[in-house]
């Protein structure tokens, strides 16, 4: 089964510093990977996805993610974090066809950016 | 509408009661999903609708859970004889149909927080 793991429950960084949120995956076939963010009392919001092509994927709000096949990782990054980036971040992987409508999510990583 | 709307935002009920949770997806999104998010965990798939029919209900935990989407738009998740273990946030999402560009980009509602006492 397709799955992702987020090894860190929490990440704390100072505003202006680089932010990295880790995700590793386990899949059969080619991975289709996603990052979503959840702000308090809001629904999950799509940040970016990797389907194929360039290993560096750019997304919303200045976030990017690096796909690394040899390390089976898809880490989310932002060069300079903002206090407003404080939220819960989820990595997800798409299931294989014909169930490719289904996403499996990691447990989430809480990011706190201190001023 | 502009986004996915879920009602109620909070529901407190007693063990054994019946509960309905409603989801109003984005207009034009033919695919609709229900996920359940327990404390400290990521969302877990419950059911997927393509149009009016439930294409995959394999994630429903047991037969106390049922969902409908009679006109291919609004969906209702129904839970009978609620148990304390059903307490969670129930998330609804919608997207373009399977195979369409952006089909896996889900737009989520804010969720319905269910507490069973």
Short mmCIF file of N, CA, C and O in Angstrom, two decimals, chain B residues 6-72:
data_model
loop_
_atom_site.label_atom_id
_atom_site.label_comp_id
_atom_site.label_asym_id
_atom_site.label_seq_id
_atom_site.Cartn_x
_atom_site.Cartn_y
_atom_site.Cartn_z
N UNK B 6 -19.36 22.96 5.22
CA UNK B 6 -19.76 21.83 6.04
C UNK B 6 -20.57 22.33 7.23
O UNK B 6 -20.19 23.30 7.88
N UNK B 7 -21.67 21.64 7.49
CA UNK B 7 -22.48 21.95 8.66
C UNK B 7 -22.91 20.67 9.36
O UNK B 7 -23.10 19.64 8.70
N UNK B 8 -23.03 20.69 10.70
CA UNK B 8 -22.61 21.78 11.58
C UNK B 8 -21.10 21.82 11.74
O UNK B 8 -20.42 20.84 11.43
N UNK B 9 -20.59 22.89 12.25
CA UNK B 9 -19.14 22.96 12.49
C UNK B 9 -18.79 22.17 13.76
O UNK B 9 -17.69 21.63 13.86
N UNK B 10 -19.73 22.12 14.67
CA UNK B 10 -19.55 21.36 15.91
C UNK B 10 -20.84 20.62 16.24
O UNK B 10 -21.93 21.20 16.11
N UNK B 11 -20.71 19.39 16.67
CA UNK B 11 -21.87 18.61 17.06
C UNK B 11 -21.50 17.79 18.29
O UNK B 11 -20.54 17.01 18.25
N UNK B 12 -22.25 17.99 19.36
CA UNK B 12 -22.08 17.19 20.56
C UNK B 12 -23.32 16.33 20.71
O UNK B 12 -24.44 16.85 20.67
N UNK B 13 -23.13 15.05 20.87
CA UNK B 13 -24.27 14.14 20.99
C UNK B 13 -23.99 13.10 22.05
O UNK B 13 -22.87 12.98 22.55
N UNK B 14 -25.00 12.36 22.37
CA UNK B 14 -24.85 11.30 23.37
C UNK B 14 -24.69 9.96 22.68
O UNK B 14 -25.21 9.73 21.58
N UNK B 15 -24.00 9.09 23.33
CA UNK B 15 -23.81 7.73 22.83
C UNK B 15 -25.15 7.12 22.47
O UNK B 15 -26.12 7.22 23.22
N UNK B 16 -25.19 6.52 21.29
CA UNK B 16 -26.41 5.86 20.84
C UNK B 16 -27.29 6.70 19.94
O UNK B 16 -28.22 6.18 19.30
N UNK B 17 -27.01 8.00 19.85
CA UNK B 17 -27.85 8.87 19.04
C UNK B 17 -27.44 8.81 17.56
O UNK B 17 -26.37 8.34 17.20
N UNK B 18 -28.34 9.35 16.72
CA UNK B 18 -28.13 9.41 15.27
C UNK B 18 -27.63 10.81 14.90
O UNK B 18 -28.10 11.81 15.43
N UNK B 19 -26.68 10.87 13.97
CA UNK B 19 -26.08 12.15 13.58
C UNK B 19 -26.02 12.25 12.06
O UNK B 19 -25.74 11.26 11.37
N UNK B 20 -26.28 13.44 11.56
CA UNK B 20 -26.10 13.73 10.13
C UNK B 20 -25.14 14.90 9.98
O UNK B 20 -25.29 15.92 10.64
N UNK B 21 -24.19 14.76 9.08
CA UNK B 21 -23.25 15.82 8.77
C UNK B 21 -23.39 16.14 7.29
O UNK B 21 -23.40 15.25 6.45
N UNK B 22 -23.45 17.43 7.00
CA UNK B 22 -23.74 17.86 5.62
C UNK B 22 -22.53 18.51 4.97
O UNK B 22 -21.75 19.21 5.62
N UNK B 23 -22.41 18.27 3.67
CA UNK B 23 -21.32 18.86 2.89
C UNK B 23 -21.88 19.45 1.60
O UNK B 23 -22.58 18.76 0.84
N UNK B 24 -21.53 20.70 1.34
CA UNK B 24 -21.93 21.38 0.11
C UNK B 24 -20.65 21.66 -0.68
O UNK B 24 -19.87 22.55 -0.30
N UNK B 25 -20.39 20.92 -1.75
CA UNK B 25 -19.10 21.05 -2.45
C UNK B 25 -19.05 22.27 -3.36
O UNK B 25 -20.03 23.00 -3.52
N UNK B 26 -17.91 22.45 -3.97
CA UNK B 26 -17.74 23.52 -4.95
C UNK B 26 -18.58 23.17 -6.18
O UNK B 26 -18.58 22.03 -6.66
N UNK B 27 -19.28 24.17 -6.68
CA UNK B 27 -20.12 23.98 -7.85
C UNK B 27 -19.28 23.49 -9.03
O UNK B 27 -18.22 24.07 -9.33
N UNK B 28 -19.73 22.43 -9.67
CA UNK B 28 -19.01 21.89 -10.82
C UNK B 28 -18.05 20.79 -10.48
O UNK B 28 -17.54 20.10 -11.38
N UNK B 29 -17.77 20.58 -9.20
CA UNK B 29 -16.91 19.47 -8.79
C UNK B 29 -17.74 18.20 -8.74
O UNK B 29 -18.65 18.06 -7.93
N UNK B 30 -17.40 17.25 -9.61
CA UNK B 30 -18.19 16.02 -9.65
C UNK B 30 -17.72 15.00 -8.61
O UNK B 30 -18.46 14.11 -8.24
N UNK B 31 -16.49 15.14 -8.15
CA UNK B 31 -15.95 14.19 -7.17
C UNK B 31 -16.11 14.77 -5.76
O UNK B 31 -15.83 15.95 -5.53
N UNK B 32 -16.54 13.92 -4.84
CA UNK B 32 -16.72 14.34 -3.44
C UNK B 32 -16.17 13.25 -2.54
O UNK B 32 -16.36 12.06 -2.80
N UNK B 33 -15.50 13.65 -1.48
CA UNK B 33 -14.83 12.72 -0.58
C UNK B 33 -15.19 13.06 0.87
O UNK B 33 -15.36 14.22 1.22
N UNK B 34 -15.26 12.04 1.68
CA UNK B 34 -15.31 12.21 3.13
C UNK B 34 -14.05 11.57 3.73
O UNK B 34 -13.68 10.44 3.37
N UNK B 35 -13.42 12.33 4.62
CA UNK B 35 -12.29 11.84 5.37
C UNK B 35 -12.59 12.05 6.86
O UNK B 35 -13.39 12.91 7.23
N UNK B 36 -11.92 11.29 7.70
CA UNK B 36 -12.07 11.45 9.15
C UNK B 36 -10.68 11.73 9.74
O UNK B 36 -9.71 11.02 9.42
N UNK B 37 -10.62 12.73 10.60
CA UNK B 37 -9.36 13.10 11.22
C UNK B 37 -9.50 12.99 12.73
O UNK B 37 -10.20 13.79 13.37
N UNK B 38 -8.81 12.02 13.30
CA UNK B 38 -8.79 11.87 14.74
C UNK B 38 -7.63 12.68 15.31
O UNK B 38 -6.68 13.03 14.58
N UNK B 39 -7.69 12.93 16.59
CA UNK B 39 -6.70 13.79 17.23
C UNK B 39 -5.29 13.24 17.03
O UNK B 39 -5.03 12.07 17.30
N UNK B 40 -4.40 14.09 16.53
CA UNK B 40 -3.01 13.68 16.36
C UNK B 40 -2.74 12.82 15.15
O UNK B 40 -1.64 12.30 14.99
N UNK B 41 -3.73 12.68 14.29
CA UNK B 41 -3.56 11.85 13.09
C UNK B 41 -3.90 12.63 11.83
O UNK B 41 -4.58 13.65 11.88
N UNK B 42 -3.45 12.12 10.72
CA UNK B 42 -3.83 12.70 9.45
C UNK B 42 -5.20 12.23 9.03
O UNK B 42 -5.74 11.26 9.59
N UNK B 43 -5.79 12.89 8.06
CA UNK B 43 -7.10 12.48 7.57
C UNK B 43 -7.06 11.05 7.01
O UNK B 43 -6.11 10.66 6.35
N UNK B 44 -8.13 10.30 7.29
CA UNK B 44 -8.27 8.93 6.79
C UNK B 44 -9.48 8.85 5.87
O UNK B 44 -10.56 9.32 6.23
N UNK B 45 -9.29 8.23 4.74
CA UNK B 45 -10.33 8.12 3.72
C UNK B 45 -11.53 7.33 4.23
O UNK B 45 -11.37 6.26 4.84
N UNK B 46 -12.72 7.86 3.95
CA UNK B 46 -13.96 7.15 4.29
C UNK B 46 -14.69 6.69 3.04
O UNK B 46 -14.99 5.50 2.86
N UNK B 47 -15.00 7.66 2.15
CA UNK B 47 -15.86 7.34 1.01
C UNK B 47 -15.63 8.35 -0.10
O UNK B 47 -15.26 9.50 0.15
N UNK B 48 -15.85 7.88 -1.33
CA UNK B 48 -15.65 8.70 -2.53
C UNK B 48 -16.87 8.58 -3.42
O UNK B 48 -17.35 7.48 -3.70
N UNK B 49 -17.38 9.74 -3.82
CA UNK B 49 -18.49 9.81 -4.78
C UNK B 49 -18.00 10.38 -6.10
O UNK B 49 -17.28 11.37 -6.13
N UNK B 50 -18.41 9.75 -7.18
CA UNK B 50 -18.25 10.34 -8.50
C UNK B 50 -19.68 10.53 -9.01
O UNK B 50 -20.34 9.58 -9.40
N UNK B 51 -20.14 11.78 -9.00
CA UNK B 51 -21.53 12.03 -9.32
C UNK B 51 -22.41 11.64 -8.15
O UNK B 51 -22.13 11.96 -7.00
N UNK B 52 -23.45 10.90 -8.43
CA UNK B 52 -24.40 10.53 -7.39
C UNK B 52 -24.04 9.24 -6.67
O UNK B 52 -24.49 9.01 -5.54
N UNK B 53 -23.23 8.41 -7.30
CA UNK B 53 -22.97 7.10 -6.73
C UNK B 53 -21.70 7.05 -5.90
O UNK B 53 -20.73 7.74 -6.19
N UNK B 54 -21.75 6.21 -4.87
CA UNK B 54 -20.56 5.99 -4.06
C UNK B 54 -19.65 5.01 -4.80
O UNK B 54 -19.91 3.81 -4.81
N UNK B 55 -18.59 5.54 -5.39
CA UNK B 55 -17.68 4.70 -6.17
C UNK B 55 -16.80 3.83 -5.27
O UNK B 55 -16.35 2.77 -5.69
N UNK B 56 -16.56 4.29 -4.06
CA UNK B 56 -15.70 3.53 -3.13
C UNK B 56 -16.09 3.91 -1.71
O UNK B 56 -15.87 5.04 -1.30
N UNK B 57 -16.68 2.98 -0.98
CA UNK B 57 -17.02 3.22 0.42
C UNK B 57 -16.21 2.33 1.34
O UNK B 57 -16.60 2.06 2.47
N UNK B 58 -15.06 1.89 0.86
CA UNK B 58 -14.25 0.92 1.60
C UNK B 58 -13.69 1.46 2.90
O UNK B 58 -13.28 0.70 3.77
N UNK B 59 -13.65 2.78 3.05
CA UNK B 59 -13.10 3.37 4.26
C UNK B 59 -14.10 3.54 5.39
O UNK B 59 -13.72 3.87 6.51
N UNK B 60 -15.37 3.31 5.12
CA UNK B 60 -16.36 3.42 6.19
C UNK B 60 -16.08 2.35 7.23
O UNK B 60 -15.95 1.17 6.89
N UNK B 61 -16.00 2.73 8.51
CA UNK B 61 -15.55 1.78 9.53
C UNK B 61 -16.48 0.58 9.73
O UNK B 61 -16.00 -0.51 10.04
N UNK B 62 -17.76 0.78 9.61
CA UNK B 62 -18.73 -0.30 9.82
C UNK B 62 -20.08 0.14 9.27
O UNK B 62 -20.20 1.23 8.71
N UNK B 63 -21.08 -0.70 9.43
CA UNK B 63 -22.38 -0.42 8.81
C UNK B 63 -23.18 0.63 9.56
O UNK B 63 -24.32 0.93 9.17
N UNK B 64 -22.64 1.21 10.61
CA UNK B 64 -23.34 2.33 11.25
C UNK B 64 -23.14 3.62 10.46
O UNK B 64 -23.84 4.60 10.67
N UNK B 65 -22.16 3.59 9.57
CA UNK B 65 -21.83 4.77 8.77
C UNK B 65 -22.41 4.61 7.36
O UNK B 65 -22.27 3.55 6.74
N UNK B 66 -23.01 5.69 6.88
CA UNK B 66 -23.58 5.67 5.54
C UNK B 66 -23.52 7.08 4.98
O UNK B 66 -23.61 8.05 5.73
N UNK B 67 -23.36 7.23 3.68
CA UNK B 67 -23.33 8.55 3.07
C UNK B 67 -24.10 8.52 1.78
O UNK B 67 -24.14 7.51 1.08
N UNK B 68 -24.73 9.66 1.47
CA UNK B 68 -25.52 9.78 0.25
C UNK B 68 -25.17 11.07 -0.46
O UNK B 68 -24.70 12.03 0.15
N UNK B 69 -25.48 11.09 -1.73
CA UNK B 69 -25.30 12.29 -2.56
C UNK B 69 -26.34 12.21 -3.68
O UNK B 69 -26.02 12.00 -4.83
N UNK B 70 -27.59 12.37 -3.32
CA UNK B 70 -28.70 12.02 -4.22
C UNK B 70 -28.76 12.80 -5.54
O UNK B 70 -29.23 12.25 -6.54
N UNK B 71 -28.30 14.04 -5.54
CA UNK B 71 -28.40 14.83 -6.76
C UNK B 71 -27.04 15.19 -7.32
O UNK B 71 -26.93 16.07 -8.18
N UNK B 72 -26.02 14.54 -6.82
CA UNK B 72 -24.68 14.77 -7.35
C UNK B 72 -24.03 16.05 -6.87
O UNK B 72 -23.01 16.46 -7.41
#
